[in-house]
Tab-separated table of C-alpha atoms in Angstrom:
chain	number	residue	atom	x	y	z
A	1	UNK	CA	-57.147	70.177	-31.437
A	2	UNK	CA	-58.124	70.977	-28.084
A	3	UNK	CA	-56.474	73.838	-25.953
A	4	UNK	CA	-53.593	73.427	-23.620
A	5	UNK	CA	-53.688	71.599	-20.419
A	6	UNK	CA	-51.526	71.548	-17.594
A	7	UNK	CA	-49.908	68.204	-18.194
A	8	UNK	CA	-50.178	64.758	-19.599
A	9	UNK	CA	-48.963	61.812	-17.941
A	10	UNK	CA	-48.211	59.035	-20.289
A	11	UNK	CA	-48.674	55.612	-18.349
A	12	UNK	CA	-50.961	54.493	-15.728
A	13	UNK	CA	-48.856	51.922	-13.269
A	14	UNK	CA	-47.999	52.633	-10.416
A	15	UNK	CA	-44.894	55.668	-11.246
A	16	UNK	CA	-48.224	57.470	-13.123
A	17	UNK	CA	-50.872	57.080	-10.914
A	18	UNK	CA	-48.547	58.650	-8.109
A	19	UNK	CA	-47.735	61.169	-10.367
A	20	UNK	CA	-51.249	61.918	-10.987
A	21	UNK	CA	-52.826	62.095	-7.573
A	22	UNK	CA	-50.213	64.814	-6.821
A	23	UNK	CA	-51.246	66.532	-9.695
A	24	UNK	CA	-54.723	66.400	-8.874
A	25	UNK	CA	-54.292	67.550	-5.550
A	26	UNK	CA	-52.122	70.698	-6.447
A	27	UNK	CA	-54.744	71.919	-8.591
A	28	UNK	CA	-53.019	70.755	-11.962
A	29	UNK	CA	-55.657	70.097	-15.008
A	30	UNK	CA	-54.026	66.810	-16.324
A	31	UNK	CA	-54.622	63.891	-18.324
A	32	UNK	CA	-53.260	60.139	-17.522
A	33	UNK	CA	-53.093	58.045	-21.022
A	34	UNK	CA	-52.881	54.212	-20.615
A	35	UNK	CA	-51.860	52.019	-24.176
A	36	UNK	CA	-54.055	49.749	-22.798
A	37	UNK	CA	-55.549	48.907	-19.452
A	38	UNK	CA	-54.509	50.244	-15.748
A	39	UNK	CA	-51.452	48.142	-14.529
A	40	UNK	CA	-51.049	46.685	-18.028
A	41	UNK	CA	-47.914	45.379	-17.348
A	42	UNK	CA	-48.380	43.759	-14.556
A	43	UNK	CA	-51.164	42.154	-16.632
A	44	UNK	CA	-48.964	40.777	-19.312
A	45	UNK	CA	-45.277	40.834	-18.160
A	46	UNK	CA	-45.628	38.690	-15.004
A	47	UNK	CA	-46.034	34.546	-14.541
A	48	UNK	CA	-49.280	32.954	-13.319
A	49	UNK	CA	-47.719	32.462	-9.681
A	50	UNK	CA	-45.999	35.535	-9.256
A	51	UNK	CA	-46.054	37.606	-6.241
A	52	UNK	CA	-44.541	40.879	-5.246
A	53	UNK	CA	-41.323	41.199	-3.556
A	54	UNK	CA	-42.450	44.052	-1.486
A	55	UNK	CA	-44.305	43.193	1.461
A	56	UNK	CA	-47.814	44.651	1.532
A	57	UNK	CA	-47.521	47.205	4.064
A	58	UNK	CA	-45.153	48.507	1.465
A	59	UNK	CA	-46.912	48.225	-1.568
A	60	UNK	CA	-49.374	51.384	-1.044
A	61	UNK	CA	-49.282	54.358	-3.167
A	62	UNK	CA	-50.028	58.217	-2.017
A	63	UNK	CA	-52.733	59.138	0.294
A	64	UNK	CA	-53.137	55.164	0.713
A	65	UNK	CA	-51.848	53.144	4.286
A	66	UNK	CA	-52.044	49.366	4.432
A	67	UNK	CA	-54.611	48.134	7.181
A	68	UNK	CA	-54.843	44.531	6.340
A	69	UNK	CA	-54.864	41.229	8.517
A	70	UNK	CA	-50.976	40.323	6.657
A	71	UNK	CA	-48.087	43.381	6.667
A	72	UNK	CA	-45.445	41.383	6.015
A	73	UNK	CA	-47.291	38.819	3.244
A	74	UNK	CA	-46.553	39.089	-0.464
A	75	UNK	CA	-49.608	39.907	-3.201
A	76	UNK	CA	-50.063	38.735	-6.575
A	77	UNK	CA	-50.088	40.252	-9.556
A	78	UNK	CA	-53.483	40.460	-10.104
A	79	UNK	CA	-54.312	41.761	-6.273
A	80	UNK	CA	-52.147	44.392	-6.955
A	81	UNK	CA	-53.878	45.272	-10.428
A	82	UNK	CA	-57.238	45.164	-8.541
A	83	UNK	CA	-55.449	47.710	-6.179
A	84	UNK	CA	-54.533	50.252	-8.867
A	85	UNK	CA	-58.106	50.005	-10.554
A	86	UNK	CA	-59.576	50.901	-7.404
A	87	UNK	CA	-56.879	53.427	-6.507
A	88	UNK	CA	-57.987	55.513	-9.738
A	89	UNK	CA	-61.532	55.017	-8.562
A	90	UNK	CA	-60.984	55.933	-4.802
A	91	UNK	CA	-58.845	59.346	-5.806
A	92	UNK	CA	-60.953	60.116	-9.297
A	93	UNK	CA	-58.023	60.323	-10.935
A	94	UNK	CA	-58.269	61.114	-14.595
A	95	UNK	CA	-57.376	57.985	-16.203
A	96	UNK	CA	-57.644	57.518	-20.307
A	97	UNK	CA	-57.528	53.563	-21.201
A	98	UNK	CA	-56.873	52.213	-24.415
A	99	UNK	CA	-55.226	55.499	-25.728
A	100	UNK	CA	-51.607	54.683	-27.237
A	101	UNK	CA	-48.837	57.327	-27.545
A	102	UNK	CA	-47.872	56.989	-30.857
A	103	UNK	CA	-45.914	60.381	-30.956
A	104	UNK	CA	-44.219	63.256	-28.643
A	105	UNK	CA	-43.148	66.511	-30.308
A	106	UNK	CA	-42.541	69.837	-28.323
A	107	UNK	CA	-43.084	72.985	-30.902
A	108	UNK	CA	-43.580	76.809	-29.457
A	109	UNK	CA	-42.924	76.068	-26.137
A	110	UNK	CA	-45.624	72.939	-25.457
A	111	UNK	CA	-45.564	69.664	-26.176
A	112	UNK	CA	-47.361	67.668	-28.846
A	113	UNK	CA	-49.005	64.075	-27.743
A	114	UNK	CA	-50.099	62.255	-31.108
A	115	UNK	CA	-52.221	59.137	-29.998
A	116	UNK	CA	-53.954	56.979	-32.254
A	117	UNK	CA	-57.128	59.138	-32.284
A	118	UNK	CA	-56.146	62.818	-31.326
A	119	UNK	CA	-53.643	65.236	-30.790
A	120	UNK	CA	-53.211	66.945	-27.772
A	121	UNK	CA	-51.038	69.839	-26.617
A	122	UNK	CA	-49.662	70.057	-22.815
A	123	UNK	CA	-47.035	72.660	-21.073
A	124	UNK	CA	-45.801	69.446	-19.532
A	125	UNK	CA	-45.373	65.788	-19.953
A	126	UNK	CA	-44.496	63.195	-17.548
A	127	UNK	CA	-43.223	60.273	-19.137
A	128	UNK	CA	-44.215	57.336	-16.785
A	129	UNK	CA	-43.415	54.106	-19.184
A	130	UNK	CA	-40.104	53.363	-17.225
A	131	UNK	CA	-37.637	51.758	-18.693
A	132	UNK	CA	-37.938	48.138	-18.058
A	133	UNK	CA	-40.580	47.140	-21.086
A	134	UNK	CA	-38.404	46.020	-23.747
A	135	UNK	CA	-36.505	42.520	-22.673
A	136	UNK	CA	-32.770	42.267	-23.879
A	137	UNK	CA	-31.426	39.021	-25.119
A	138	UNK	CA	-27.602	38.381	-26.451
A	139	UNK	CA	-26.475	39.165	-30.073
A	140	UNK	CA	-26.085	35.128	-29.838
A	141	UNK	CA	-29.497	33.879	-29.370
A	142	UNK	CA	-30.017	34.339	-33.190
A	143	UNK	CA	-27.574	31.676	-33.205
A	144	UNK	CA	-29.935	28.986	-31.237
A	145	UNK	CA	-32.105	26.553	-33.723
A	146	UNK	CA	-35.674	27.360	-34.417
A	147	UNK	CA	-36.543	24.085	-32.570
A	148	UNK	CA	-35.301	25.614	-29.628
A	149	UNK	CA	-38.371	27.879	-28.230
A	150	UNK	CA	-37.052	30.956	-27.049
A	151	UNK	CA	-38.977	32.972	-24.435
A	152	UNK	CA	-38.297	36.250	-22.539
A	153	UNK	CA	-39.318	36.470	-18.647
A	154	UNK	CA	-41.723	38.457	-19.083
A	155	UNK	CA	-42.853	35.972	-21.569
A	156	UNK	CA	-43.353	33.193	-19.096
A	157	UNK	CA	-46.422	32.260	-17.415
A	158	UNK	CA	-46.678	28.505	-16.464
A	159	UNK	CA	-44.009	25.097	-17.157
A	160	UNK	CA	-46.948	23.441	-18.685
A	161	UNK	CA	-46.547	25.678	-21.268
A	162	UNK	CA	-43.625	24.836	-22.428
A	163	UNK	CA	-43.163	21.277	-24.578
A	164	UNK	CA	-41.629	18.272	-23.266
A	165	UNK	CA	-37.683	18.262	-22.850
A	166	UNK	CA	-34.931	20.076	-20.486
A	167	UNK	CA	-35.518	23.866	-19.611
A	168	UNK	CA	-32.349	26.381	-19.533
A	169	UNK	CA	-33.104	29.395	-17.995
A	170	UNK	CA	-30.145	32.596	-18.352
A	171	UNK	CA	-29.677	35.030	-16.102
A	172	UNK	CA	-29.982	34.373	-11.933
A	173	UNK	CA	-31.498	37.597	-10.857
A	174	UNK	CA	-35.159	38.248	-9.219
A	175	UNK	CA	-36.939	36.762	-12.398
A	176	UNK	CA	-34.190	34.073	-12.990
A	177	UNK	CA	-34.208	32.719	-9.744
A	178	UNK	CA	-37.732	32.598	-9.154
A	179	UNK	CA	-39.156	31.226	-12.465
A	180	UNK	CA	-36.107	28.181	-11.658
A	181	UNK	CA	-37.952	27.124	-9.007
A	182	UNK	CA	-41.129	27.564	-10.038
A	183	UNK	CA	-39.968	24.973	-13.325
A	184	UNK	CA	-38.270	22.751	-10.921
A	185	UNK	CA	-41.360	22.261	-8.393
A	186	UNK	CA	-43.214	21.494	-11.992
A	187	UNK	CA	-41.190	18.357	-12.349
A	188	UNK	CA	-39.018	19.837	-15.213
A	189	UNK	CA	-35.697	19.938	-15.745
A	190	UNK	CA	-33.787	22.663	-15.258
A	191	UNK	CA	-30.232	24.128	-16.485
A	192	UNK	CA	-29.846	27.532	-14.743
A	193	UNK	CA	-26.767	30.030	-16.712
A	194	UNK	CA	-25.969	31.913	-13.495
A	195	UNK	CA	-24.921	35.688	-13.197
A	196	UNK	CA	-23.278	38.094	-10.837
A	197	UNK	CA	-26.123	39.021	-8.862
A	198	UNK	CA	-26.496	39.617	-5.134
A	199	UNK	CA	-29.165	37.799	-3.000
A	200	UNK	CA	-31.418	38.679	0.227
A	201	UNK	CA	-32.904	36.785	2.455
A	202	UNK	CA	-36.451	37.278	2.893
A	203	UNK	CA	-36.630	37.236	6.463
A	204	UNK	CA	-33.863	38.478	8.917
A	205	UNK	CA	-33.786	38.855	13.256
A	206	UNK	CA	-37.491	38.676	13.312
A	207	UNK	CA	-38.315	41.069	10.231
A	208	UNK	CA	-38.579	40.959	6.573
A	209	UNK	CA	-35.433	42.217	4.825
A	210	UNK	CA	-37.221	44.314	2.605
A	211	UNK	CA	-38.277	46.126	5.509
A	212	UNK	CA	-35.590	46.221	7.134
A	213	UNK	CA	-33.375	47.742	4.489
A	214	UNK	CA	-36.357	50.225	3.799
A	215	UNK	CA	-36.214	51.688	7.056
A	216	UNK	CA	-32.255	51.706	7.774
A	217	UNK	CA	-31.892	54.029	4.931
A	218	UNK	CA	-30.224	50.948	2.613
A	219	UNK	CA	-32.773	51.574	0.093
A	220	UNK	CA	-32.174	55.133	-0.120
A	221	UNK	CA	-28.309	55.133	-1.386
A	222	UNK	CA	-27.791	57.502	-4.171
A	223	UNK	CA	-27.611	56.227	-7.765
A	224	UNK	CA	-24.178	57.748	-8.303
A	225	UNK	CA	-22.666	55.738	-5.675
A	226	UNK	CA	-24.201	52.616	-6.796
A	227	UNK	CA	-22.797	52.444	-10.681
A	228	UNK	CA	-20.181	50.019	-11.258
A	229	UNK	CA	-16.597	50.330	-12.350
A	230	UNK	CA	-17.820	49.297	-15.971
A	231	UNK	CA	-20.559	52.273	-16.404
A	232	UNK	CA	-23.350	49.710	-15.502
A	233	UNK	CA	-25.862	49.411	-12.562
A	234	UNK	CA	-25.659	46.519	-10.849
A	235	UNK	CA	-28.835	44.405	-11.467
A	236	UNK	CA	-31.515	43.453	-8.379
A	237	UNK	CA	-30.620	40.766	-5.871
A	238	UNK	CA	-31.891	37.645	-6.193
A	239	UNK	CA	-35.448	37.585	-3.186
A	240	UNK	CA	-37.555	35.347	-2.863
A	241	UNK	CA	-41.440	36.834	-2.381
A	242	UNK	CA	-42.294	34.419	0.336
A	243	UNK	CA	-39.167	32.799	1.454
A	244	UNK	CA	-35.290	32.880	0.602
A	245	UNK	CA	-33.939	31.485	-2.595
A	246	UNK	CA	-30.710	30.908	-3.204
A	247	UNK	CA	-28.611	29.339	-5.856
A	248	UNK	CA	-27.416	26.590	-3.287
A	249	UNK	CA	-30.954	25.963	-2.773
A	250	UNK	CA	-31.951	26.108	-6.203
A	251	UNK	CA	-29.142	23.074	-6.859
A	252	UNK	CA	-30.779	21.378	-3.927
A	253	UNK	CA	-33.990	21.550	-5.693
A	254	UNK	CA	-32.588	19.817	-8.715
A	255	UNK	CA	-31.609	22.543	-10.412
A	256	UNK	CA	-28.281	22.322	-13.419
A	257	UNK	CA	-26.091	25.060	-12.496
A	258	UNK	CA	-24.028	26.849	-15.074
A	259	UNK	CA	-21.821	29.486	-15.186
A	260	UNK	CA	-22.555	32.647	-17.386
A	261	UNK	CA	-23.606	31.640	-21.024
A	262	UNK	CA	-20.977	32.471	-23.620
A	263	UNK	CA	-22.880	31.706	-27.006
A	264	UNK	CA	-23.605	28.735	-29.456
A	265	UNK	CA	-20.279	27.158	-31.119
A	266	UNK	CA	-21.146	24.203	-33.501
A	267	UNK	CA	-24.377	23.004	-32.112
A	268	UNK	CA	-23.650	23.272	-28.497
A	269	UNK	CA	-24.147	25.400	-25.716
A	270	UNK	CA	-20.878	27.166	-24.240
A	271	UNK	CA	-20.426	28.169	-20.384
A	272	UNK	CA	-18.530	29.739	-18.495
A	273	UNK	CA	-16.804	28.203	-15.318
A	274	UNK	CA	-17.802	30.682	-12.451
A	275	UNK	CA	-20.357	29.095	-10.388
A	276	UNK	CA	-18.196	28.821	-7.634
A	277	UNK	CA	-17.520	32.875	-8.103
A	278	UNK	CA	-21.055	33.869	-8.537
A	279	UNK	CA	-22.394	31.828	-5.434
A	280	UNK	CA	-19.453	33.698	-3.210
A	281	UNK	CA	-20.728	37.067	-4.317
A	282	UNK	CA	-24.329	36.517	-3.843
A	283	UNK	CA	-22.946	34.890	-0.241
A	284	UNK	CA	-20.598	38.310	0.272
A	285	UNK	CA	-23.936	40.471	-0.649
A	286	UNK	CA	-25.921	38.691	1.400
A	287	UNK	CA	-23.855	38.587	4.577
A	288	UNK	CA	-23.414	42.690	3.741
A	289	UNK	CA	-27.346	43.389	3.554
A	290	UNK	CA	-27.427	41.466	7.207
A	291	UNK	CA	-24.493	43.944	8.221
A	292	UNK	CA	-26.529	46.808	7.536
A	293	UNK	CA	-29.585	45.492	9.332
A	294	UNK	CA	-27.279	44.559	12.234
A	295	UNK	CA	-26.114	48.220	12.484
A	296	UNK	CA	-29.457	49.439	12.204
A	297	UNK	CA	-31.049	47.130	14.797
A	298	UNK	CA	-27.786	48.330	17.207
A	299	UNK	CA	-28.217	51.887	16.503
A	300	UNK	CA	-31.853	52.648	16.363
A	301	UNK	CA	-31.690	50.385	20.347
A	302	UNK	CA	-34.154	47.710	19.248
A	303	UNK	CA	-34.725	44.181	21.048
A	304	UNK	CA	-34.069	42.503	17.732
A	305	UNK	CA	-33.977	38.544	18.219
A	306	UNK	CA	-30.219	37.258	17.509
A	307	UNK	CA	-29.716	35.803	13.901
A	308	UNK	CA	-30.488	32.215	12.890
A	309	UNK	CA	-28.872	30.157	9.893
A	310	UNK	CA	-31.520	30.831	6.686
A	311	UNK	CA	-32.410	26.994	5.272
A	312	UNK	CA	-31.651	28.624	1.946
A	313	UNK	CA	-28.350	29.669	2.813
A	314	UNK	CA	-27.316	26.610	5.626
A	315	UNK	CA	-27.873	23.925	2.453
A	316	UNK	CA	-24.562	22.477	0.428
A	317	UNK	CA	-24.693	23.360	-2.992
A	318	UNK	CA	-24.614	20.390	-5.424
A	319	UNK	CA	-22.556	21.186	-8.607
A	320	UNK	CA	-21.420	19.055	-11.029
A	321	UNK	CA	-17.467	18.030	-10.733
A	322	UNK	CA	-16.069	18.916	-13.299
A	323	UNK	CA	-17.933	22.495	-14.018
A	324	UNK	CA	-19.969	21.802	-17.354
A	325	UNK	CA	-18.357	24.318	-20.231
A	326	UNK	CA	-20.644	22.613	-22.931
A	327	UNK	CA	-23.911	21.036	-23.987
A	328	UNK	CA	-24.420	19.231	-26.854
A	329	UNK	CA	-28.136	20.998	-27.629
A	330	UNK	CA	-29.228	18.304	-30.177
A	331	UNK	CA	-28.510	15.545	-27.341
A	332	UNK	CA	-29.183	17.461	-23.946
A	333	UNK	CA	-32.949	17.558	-24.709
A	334	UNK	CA	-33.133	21.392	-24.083
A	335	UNK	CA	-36.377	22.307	-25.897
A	336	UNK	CA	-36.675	26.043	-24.304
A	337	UNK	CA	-34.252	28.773	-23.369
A	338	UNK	CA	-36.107	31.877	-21.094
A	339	UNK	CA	-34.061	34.652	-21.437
A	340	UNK	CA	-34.084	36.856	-17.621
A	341	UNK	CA	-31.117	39.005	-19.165
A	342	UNK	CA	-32.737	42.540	-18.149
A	343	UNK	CA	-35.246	45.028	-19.973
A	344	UNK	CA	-34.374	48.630	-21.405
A	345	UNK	CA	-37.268	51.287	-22.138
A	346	UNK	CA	-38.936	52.035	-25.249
A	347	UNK	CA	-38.948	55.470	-26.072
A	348	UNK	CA	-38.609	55.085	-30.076
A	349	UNK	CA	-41.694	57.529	-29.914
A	350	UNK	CA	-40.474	60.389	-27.711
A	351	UNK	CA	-39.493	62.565	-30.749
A	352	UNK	CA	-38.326	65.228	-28.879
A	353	UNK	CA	-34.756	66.669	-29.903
A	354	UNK	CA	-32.001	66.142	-26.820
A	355	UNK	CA	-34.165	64.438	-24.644
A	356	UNK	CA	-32.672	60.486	-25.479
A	357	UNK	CA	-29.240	59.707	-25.263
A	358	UNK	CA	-27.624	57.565	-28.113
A	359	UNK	CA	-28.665	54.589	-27.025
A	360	UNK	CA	-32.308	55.929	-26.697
A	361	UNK	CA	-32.535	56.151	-23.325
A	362	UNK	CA	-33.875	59.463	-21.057
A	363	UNK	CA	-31.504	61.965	-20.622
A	364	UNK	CA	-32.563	63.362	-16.767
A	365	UNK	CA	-31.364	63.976	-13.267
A	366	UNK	CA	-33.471	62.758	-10.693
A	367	UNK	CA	-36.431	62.608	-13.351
A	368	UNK	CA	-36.355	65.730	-14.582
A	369	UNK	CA	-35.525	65.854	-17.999
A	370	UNK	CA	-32.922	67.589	-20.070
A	371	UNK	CA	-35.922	69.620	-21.962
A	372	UNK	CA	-38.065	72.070	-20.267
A	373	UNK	CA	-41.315	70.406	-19.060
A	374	UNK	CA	-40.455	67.275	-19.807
A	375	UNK	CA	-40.067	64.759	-16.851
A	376	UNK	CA	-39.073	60.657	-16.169
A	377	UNK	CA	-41.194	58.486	-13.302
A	378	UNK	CA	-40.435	55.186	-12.421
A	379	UNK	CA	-37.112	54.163	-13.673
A	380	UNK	CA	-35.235	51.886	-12.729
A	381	UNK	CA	-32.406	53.495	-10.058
A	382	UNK	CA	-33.044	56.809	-11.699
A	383	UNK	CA	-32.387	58.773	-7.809
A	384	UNK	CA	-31.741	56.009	-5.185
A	385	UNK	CA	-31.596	52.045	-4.810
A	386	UNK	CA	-35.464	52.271	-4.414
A	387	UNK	CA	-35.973	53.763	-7.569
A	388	UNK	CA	-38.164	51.640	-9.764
A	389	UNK	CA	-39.665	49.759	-7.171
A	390	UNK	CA	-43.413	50.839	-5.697
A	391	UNK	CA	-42.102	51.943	-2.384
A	392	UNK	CA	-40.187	54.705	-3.638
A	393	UNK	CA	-43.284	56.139	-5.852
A	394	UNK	CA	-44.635	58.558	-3.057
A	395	UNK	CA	-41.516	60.392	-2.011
A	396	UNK	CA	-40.781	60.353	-6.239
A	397	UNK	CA	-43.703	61.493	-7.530
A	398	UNK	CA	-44.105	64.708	-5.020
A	399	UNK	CA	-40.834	65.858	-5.906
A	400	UNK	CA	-41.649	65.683	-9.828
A	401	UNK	CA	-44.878	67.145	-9.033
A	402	UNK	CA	-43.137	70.027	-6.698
A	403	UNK	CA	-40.775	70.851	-9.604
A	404	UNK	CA	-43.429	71.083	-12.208
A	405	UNK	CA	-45.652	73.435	-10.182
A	406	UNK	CA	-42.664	75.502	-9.501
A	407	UNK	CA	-41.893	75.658	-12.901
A	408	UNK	CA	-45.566	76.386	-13.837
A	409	UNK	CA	-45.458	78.885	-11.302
A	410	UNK	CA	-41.966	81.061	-12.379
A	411	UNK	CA	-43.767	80.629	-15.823
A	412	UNK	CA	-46.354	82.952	-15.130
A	413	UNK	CA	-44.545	85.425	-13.007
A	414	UNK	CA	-42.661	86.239	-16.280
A	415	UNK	CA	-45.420	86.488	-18.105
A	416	UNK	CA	-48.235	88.014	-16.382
A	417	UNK	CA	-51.825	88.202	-17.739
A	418	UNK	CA	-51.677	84.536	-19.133
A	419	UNK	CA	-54.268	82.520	-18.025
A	420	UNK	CA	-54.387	78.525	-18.160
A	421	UNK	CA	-56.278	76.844	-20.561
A	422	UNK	CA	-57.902	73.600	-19.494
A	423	UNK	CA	-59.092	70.441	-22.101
């Protein structure tokens, strides 16, 4: 047992790594711990042609600026690894690889981080796991043969993976959508189980959308005023990372669409019958997104080019007439379901008392936790719309950091004479 630093950061994307390079430059003695490599999720949890839907000029963290030949282009998964590794190496940030959190206790005051090799103590810990690491599937997909391979999104890498047969992907948000096309441009067939899910267009009067909504202050609505009437958030519009995608266009492309996927009833598949209500709201969010650029463009006086018609959303849908409630599995040839249903966090080892709510989820306001000390980066809508996403992890991470030197800082005016400690 070592003595007791500053703070440990537990995670090393890109929520961490923020949080640590305002750490180390406020003085802070600290400690990043990584369960396996830098960006490890982005290692495993994307597909082999995945790319970013932020553009690049917004995919920099702290004390970084984008000066490349391609602003508004998309990187993938692994350029944006390669860009953390040599973030930690550019800013010396002290990064720990290969160390898993198997434990989090808080006793006298500090905090107890049991890893597979040590135990350290800390005054403060930043959680920066997020909480989009452990994929959630229906209660009925128990209910689906074992023939039937079943594979999460972030699961997925390429269609030649997968055996011969029909495909049905659930869920039409970001992941949905874009692993649909990237099946159908395979050759394989595809059944898409759509959702209510918004939908952007990538590019918009001359600018990407992303941008767009960045700067008009779209991105920065507050999380209260985005939960829905049931409780929930509402999940991320479907965007394309290089060009619009749309479910119209998706059923262009050959895709099987389906309304929402109700469960497994004597060997076959049962759907839903509101395609035609889940295309109008990702059409209604759409044309709203383009309302808030328009305002923006009007207000802030710029020589915007007029709109044109996206190909994405100017195509006519082809859907089968009658809707199609049911598929007999056995004779449909679907040999693979890929669940894109949404992720939760794993916190099973945060043992901390009042810090998870019942369903084991943090308990915070604006990342700051319920506990003393004990603070949330990089979840998913946790202050704004942005939340989550790596554009939001500057402006994030200096407020977490600002509260925990405060907090450091009242500390010690209460109890004068105490000197840190540092590992």
């Amino acid at each position: 047992m070592r003595g007791i630093v500053d703070a440990v950061v537990i995670g090393a994307g890109s929520a961490g790594l923020g949080v640590s390079y305002f750490l180390q430059q406020r003085g802070c003695a600290h400690h990043v711990l990584e369960r396996g490599r830098i960006g490890e999720t982005w290692r495993k949890q994307r597909w082999d042609s995945f790319r970013l839907n932020s553009t690049n000029i917004r995919t920099t963290l702290p004390g970084d600026s984008y000066d490349g030949p391609d602003p508004w282009g998309a990187i993938t998964h692994h350029e944006f690894v390669g860009y953390l590794e040599g973030y930690v190496d550019r800013h010396r940030l002290p990064v720990r690889t290969g160390v898993p959190v198997e434990r989090l206790n808080r006793e006298d005051g500090a905090y107890r981080v049991t890893t597979d090799r040590e135990t350290l103590l800390a005054r403060t810990i930043v959680v920066a796991t997020g909480n989009q690491s452990r994929q959630v599937r229906p209660p009925w997909s128990s209910d689906l043969p074992t023939a039937v391979r079943q594979v999460d999104s972030s699961a997925y890498r390429k269609p030649d993976e997968f055996a011969d047969g029909a495909v049905l992907v659930v869920g039409s948000g970001q992941s949905g959508g874009q692993i649909a096309e990237d099946l159908v441009h395979a050759g394989r067939l595809v059944y898409l189980a759509t959702s209510r899910t918004g939908r952007l267009v990538r590019r918009y009067r001359g600018g990407d959308s992303f941008n767009w909504l960045t700067v008009s202050g779209f991105a920065d609505v507050p999380r209260r005023e985005l939960i829905l009437e049931n409780g929930r958030l509402p999940p991320r519009p479907l965007l394309g990372a290089i060009h619009t995608i749309s479910l119209q266009s998706l059923s262009a492309q050959g895709v099987v669409l389906l309304g929402r996927f109700r469960g497994v009833e004597n060997g076959s598949l049962i759907f839903g019958d509101e395609i035609g209500e889940h295309m109008r709201f990702a059409d209604e969010a759409s044309a709203d997104a383009k309302r808030v650029i328009d305002e923006y463009i009007e207000r802030a006086g710029l020589d915007a080019p007029p709109a044109d018609d996206d190909p994405a959303e100017a195509v006519a849908p082809i859907l089968a007439d009658p809707p199609i409630r049911s598929i007999d599995l056995a004779a449909s040839g679907i040999s693979s379901i890929i669940w894109c249903t949404g992720f939760s966090g794993d916190f099973s080892w945060v043992k901390v008392p009042g810090a998870l709510d019942e369903a084991g989820q943090p308990m915070h306001e604006d990342g700051v936790g319920t506990i003393p000390g004990l603070y949330f980066a990089g979840l998913d809508f946790a202050l704004t719309r942005k939340s989550g996403t790596i554009p939001a992890v500057a402006e994030e991470a200096d407020n977490l950091v600002a509260h925990i030197v405060k907090r450091r800082v009242d500390s010690r005016s209460r109890t004068p004479g105490v000197d840190r400690e540092v590992m």
